[in-house]
PDB file of C-alpha atoms in Angstrom:
ATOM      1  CA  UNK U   1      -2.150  74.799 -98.503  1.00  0.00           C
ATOM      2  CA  UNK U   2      -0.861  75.759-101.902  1.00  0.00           C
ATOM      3  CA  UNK U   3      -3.327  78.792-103.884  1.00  0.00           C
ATOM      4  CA  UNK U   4      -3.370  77.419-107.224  1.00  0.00           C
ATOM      5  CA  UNK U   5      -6.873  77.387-107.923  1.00  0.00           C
ATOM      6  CA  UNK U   6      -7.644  74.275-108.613  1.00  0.00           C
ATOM      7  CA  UNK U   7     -11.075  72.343-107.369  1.00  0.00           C
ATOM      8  CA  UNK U   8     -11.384  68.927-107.189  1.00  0.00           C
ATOM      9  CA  UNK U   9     -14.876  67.607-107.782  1.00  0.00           C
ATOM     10  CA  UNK U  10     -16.124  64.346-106.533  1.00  0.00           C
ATOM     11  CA  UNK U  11     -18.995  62.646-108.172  1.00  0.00           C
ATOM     12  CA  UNK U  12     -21.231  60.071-106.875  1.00  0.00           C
ATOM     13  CA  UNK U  13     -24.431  58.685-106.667  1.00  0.00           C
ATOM     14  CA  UNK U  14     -27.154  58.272-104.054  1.00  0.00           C
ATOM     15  CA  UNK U  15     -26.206  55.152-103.371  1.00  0.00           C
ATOM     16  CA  UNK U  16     -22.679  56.051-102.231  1.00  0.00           C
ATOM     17  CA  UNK U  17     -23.898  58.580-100.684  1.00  0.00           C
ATOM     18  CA  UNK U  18     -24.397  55.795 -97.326  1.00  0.00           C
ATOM     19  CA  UNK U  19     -20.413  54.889 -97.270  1.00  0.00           C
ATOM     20  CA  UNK U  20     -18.840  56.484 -93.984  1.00  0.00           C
ATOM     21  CA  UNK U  21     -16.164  57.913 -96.086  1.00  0.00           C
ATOM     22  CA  UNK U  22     -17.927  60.670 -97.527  1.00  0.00           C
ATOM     23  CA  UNK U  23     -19.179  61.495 -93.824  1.00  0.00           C
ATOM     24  CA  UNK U  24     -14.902  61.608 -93.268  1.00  0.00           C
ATOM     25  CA  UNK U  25     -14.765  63.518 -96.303  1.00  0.00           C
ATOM     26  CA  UNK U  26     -17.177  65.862 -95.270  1.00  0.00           C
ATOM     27  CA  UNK U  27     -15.902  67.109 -92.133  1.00  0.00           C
ATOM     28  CA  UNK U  28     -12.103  67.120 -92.839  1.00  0.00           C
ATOM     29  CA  UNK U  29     -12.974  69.592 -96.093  1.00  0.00           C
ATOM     30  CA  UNK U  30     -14.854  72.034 -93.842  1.00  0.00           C
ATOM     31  CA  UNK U  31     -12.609  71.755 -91.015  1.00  0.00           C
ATOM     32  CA  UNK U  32      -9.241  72.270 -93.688  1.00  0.00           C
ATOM     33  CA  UNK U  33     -11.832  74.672 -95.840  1.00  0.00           C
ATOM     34  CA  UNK U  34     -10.720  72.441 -98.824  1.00  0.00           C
ATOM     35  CA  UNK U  35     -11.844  73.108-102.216  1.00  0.00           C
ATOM     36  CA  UNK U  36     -13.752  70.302-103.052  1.00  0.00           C
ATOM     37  CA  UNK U  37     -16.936  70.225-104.777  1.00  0.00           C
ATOM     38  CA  UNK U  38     -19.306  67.200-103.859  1.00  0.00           C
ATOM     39  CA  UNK U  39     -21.710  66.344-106.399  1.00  0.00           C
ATOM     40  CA  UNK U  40     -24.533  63.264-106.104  1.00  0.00           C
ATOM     41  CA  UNK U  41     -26.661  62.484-108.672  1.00  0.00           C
ATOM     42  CA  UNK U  42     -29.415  61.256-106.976  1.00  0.00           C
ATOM     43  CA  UNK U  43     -31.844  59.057-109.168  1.00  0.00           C
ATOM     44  CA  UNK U  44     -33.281  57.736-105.893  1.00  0.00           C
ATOM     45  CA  UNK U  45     -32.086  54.474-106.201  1.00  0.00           C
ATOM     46  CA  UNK U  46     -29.246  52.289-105.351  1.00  0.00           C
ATOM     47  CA  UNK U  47     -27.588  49.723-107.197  1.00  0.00           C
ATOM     48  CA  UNK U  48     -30.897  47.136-106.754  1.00  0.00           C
ATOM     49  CA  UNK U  49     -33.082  49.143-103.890  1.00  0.00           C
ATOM     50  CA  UNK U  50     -34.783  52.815-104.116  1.00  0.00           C
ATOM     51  CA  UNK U  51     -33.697  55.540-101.943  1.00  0.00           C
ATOM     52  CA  UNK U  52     -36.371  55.716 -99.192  1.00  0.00           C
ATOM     53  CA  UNK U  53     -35.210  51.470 -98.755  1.00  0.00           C
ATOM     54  CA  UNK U  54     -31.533  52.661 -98.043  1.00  0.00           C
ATOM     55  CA  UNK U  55     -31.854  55.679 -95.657  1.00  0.00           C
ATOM     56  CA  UNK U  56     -33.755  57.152 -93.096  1.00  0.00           C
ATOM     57  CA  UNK U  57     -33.565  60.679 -94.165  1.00  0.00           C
ATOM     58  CA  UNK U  58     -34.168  60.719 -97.135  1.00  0.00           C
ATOM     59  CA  UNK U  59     -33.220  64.763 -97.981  1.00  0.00           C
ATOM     60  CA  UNK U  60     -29.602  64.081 -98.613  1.00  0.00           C
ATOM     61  CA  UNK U  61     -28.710  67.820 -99.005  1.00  0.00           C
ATOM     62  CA  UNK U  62     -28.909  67.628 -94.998  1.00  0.00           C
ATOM     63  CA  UNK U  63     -25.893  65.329 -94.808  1.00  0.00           C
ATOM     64  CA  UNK U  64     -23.326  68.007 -96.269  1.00  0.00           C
ATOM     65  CA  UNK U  65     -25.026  70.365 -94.072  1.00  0.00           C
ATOM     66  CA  UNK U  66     -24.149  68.197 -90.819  1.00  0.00           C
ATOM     67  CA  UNK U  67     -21.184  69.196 -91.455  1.00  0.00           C
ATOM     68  CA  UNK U  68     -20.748  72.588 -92.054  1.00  0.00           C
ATOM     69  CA  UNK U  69     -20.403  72.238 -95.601  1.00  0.00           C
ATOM     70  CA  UNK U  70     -23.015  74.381 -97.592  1.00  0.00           C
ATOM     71  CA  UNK U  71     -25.375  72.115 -99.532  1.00  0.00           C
ATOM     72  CA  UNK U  72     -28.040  72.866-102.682  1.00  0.00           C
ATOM     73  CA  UNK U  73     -30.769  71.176-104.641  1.00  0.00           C
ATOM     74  CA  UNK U  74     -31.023  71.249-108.417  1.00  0.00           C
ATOM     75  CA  UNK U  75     -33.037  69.522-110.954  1.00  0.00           C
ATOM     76  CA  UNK U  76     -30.784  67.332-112.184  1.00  0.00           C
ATOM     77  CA  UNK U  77     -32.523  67.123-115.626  1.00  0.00           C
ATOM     78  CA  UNK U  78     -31.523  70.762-115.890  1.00  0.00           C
ATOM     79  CA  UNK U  79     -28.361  71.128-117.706  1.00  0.00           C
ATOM     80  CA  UNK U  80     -28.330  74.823-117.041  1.00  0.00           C
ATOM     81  CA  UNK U  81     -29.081  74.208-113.180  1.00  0.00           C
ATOM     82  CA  UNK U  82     -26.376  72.069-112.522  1.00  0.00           C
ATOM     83  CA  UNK U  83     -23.918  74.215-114.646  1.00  0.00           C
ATOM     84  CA  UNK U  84     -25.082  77.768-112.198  1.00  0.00           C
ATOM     85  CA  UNK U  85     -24.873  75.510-109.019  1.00  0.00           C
ATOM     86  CA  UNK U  86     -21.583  74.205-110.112  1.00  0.00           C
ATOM     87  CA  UNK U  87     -20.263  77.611-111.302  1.00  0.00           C
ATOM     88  CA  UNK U  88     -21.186  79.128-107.473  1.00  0.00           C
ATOM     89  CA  UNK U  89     -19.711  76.398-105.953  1.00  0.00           C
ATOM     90  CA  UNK U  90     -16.172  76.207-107.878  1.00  0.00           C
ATOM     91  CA  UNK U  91     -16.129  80.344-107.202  1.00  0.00           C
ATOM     92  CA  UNK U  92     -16.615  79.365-103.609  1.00  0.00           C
ATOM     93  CA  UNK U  93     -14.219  77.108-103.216  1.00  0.00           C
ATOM     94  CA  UNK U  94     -11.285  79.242-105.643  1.00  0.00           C
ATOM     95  CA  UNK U  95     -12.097  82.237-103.073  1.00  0.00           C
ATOM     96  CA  UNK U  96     -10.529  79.638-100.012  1.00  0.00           C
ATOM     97  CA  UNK U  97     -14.638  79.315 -98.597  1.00  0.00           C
ATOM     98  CA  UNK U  98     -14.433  76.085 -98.485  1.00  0.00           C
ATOM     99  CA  UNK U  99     -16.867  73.212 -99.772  1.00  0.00           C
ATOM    100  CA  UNK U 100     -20.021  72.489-101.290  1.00  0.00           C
ATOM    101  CA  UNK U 101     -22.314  69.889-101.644  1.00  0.00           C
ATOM    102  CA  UNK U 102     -24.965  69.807-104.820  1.00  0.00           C
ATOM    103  CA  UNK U 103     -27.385  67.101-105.216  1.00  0.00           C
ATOM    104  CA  UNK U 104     -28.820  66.977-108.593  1.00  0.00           C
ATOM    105  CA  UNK U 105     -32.019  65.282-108.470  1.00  0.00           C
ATOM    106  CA  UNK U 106     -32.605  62.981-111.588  1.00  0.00           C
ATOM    107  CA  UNK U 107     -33.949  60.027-113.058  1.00  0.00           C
ATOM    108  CA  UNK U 108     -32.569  56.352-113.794  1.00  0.00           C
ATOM    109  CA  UNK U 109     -33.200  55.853-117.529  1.00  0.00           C
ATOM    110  CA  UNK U 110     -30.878  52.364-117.480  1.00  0.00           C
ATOM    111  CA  UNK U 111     -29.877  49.944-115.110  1.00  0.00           C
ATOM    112  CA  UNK U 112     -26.637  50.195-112.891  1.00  0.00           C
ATOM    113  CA  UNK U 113     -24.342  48.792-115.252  1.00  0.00           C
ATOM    114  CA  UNK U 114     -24.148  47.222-118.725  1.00  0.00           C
ATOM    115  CA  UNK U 115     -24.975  44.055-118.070  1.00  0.00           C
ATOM    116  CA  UNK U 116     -27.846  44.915-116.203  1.00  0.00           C
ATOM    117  CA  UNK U 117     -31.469  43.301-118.212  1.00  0.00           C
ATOM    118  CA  UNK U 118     -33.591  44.468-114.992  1.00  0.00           C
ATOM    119  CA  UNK U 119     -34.723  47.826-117.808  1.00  0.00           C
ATOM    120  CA  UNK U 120     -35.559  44.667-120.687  1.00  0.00           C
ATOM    121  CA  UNK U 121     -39.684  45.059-121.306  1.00  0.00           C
ATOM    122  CA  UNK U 122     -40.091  48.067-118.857  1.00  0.00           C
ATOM    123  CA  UNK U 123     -43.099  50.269-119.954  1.00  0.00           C
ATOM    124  CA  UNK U 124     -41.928  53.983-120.751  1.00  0.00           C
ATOM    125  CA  UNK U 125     -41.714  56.302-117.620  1.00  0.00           C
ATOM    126  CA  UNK U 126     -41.470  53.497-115.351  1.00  0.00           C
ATOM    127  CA  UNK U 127     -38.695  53.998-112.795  1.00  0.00           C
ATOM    128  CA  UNK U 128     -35.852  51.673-112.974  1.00  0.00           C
ATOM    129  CA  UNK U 129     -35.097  49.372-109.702  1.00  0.00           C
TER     130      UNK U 129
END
């Protein structure tokens, strides 16, 4: 593998989190030690169905490590959170050590897409389906 330093970063959310590809993903990048950095936003819910409807374990963070691939928490509303776990894991994966997962727990403001009207009367603070 070439040392050039570069990272590549995938970014997904939750509900992605369920396609076997990322499982594939997962292993071959700690297997190869690939420097990848995995981040999900997780606002707990899928395109149309929350989080604890889609999976059985709900603490997603295990999934990376499964795999070998060293996994973290942050707030996801945390600008400065995400930015330090980010930072740690582009350093780890520049040194050659491989992969990391963050999951950035956050909150669904919208709906999935533009055209979505499912957020059209919704009280404040009321979470998003």
């Amino acid at each position: 593998m070439r040392q050039t330093g570069d990272v590549a970063i995938a970014y997904f959310g939750d509900g992605a989190s369920n396609q076997g590809v990322l499982a594939e993903s997962f292993n071959l990048a700690s297997i190869w030690h690939l420097p990848v950095v995995y981040i999900c936003e997780n606002n707990h819910f899928a395109q149309s169905a929350t989080l604890e409807k889609m999976v059985a374990q709900q603490e997603l963070r295990l999934r990376g490590e499964a795999y070998g691939v060293p996994s973290v928490d942050v707030d996801g509303m945390d600008v400065e959170a995400v930015s330090n776990a980010a930072l740690v894991a582009v350093d780890r994966a520049r040194a050659g050590d491989g992969p990391t997962f963050i999951v950035a727990d956050t909150y669904r403001f919208l709906g999935h897409m533009a055209e979505d009207t499912e957020s059209t009367g919704r009280r404040a603070g009321q979470p998003v389906a």
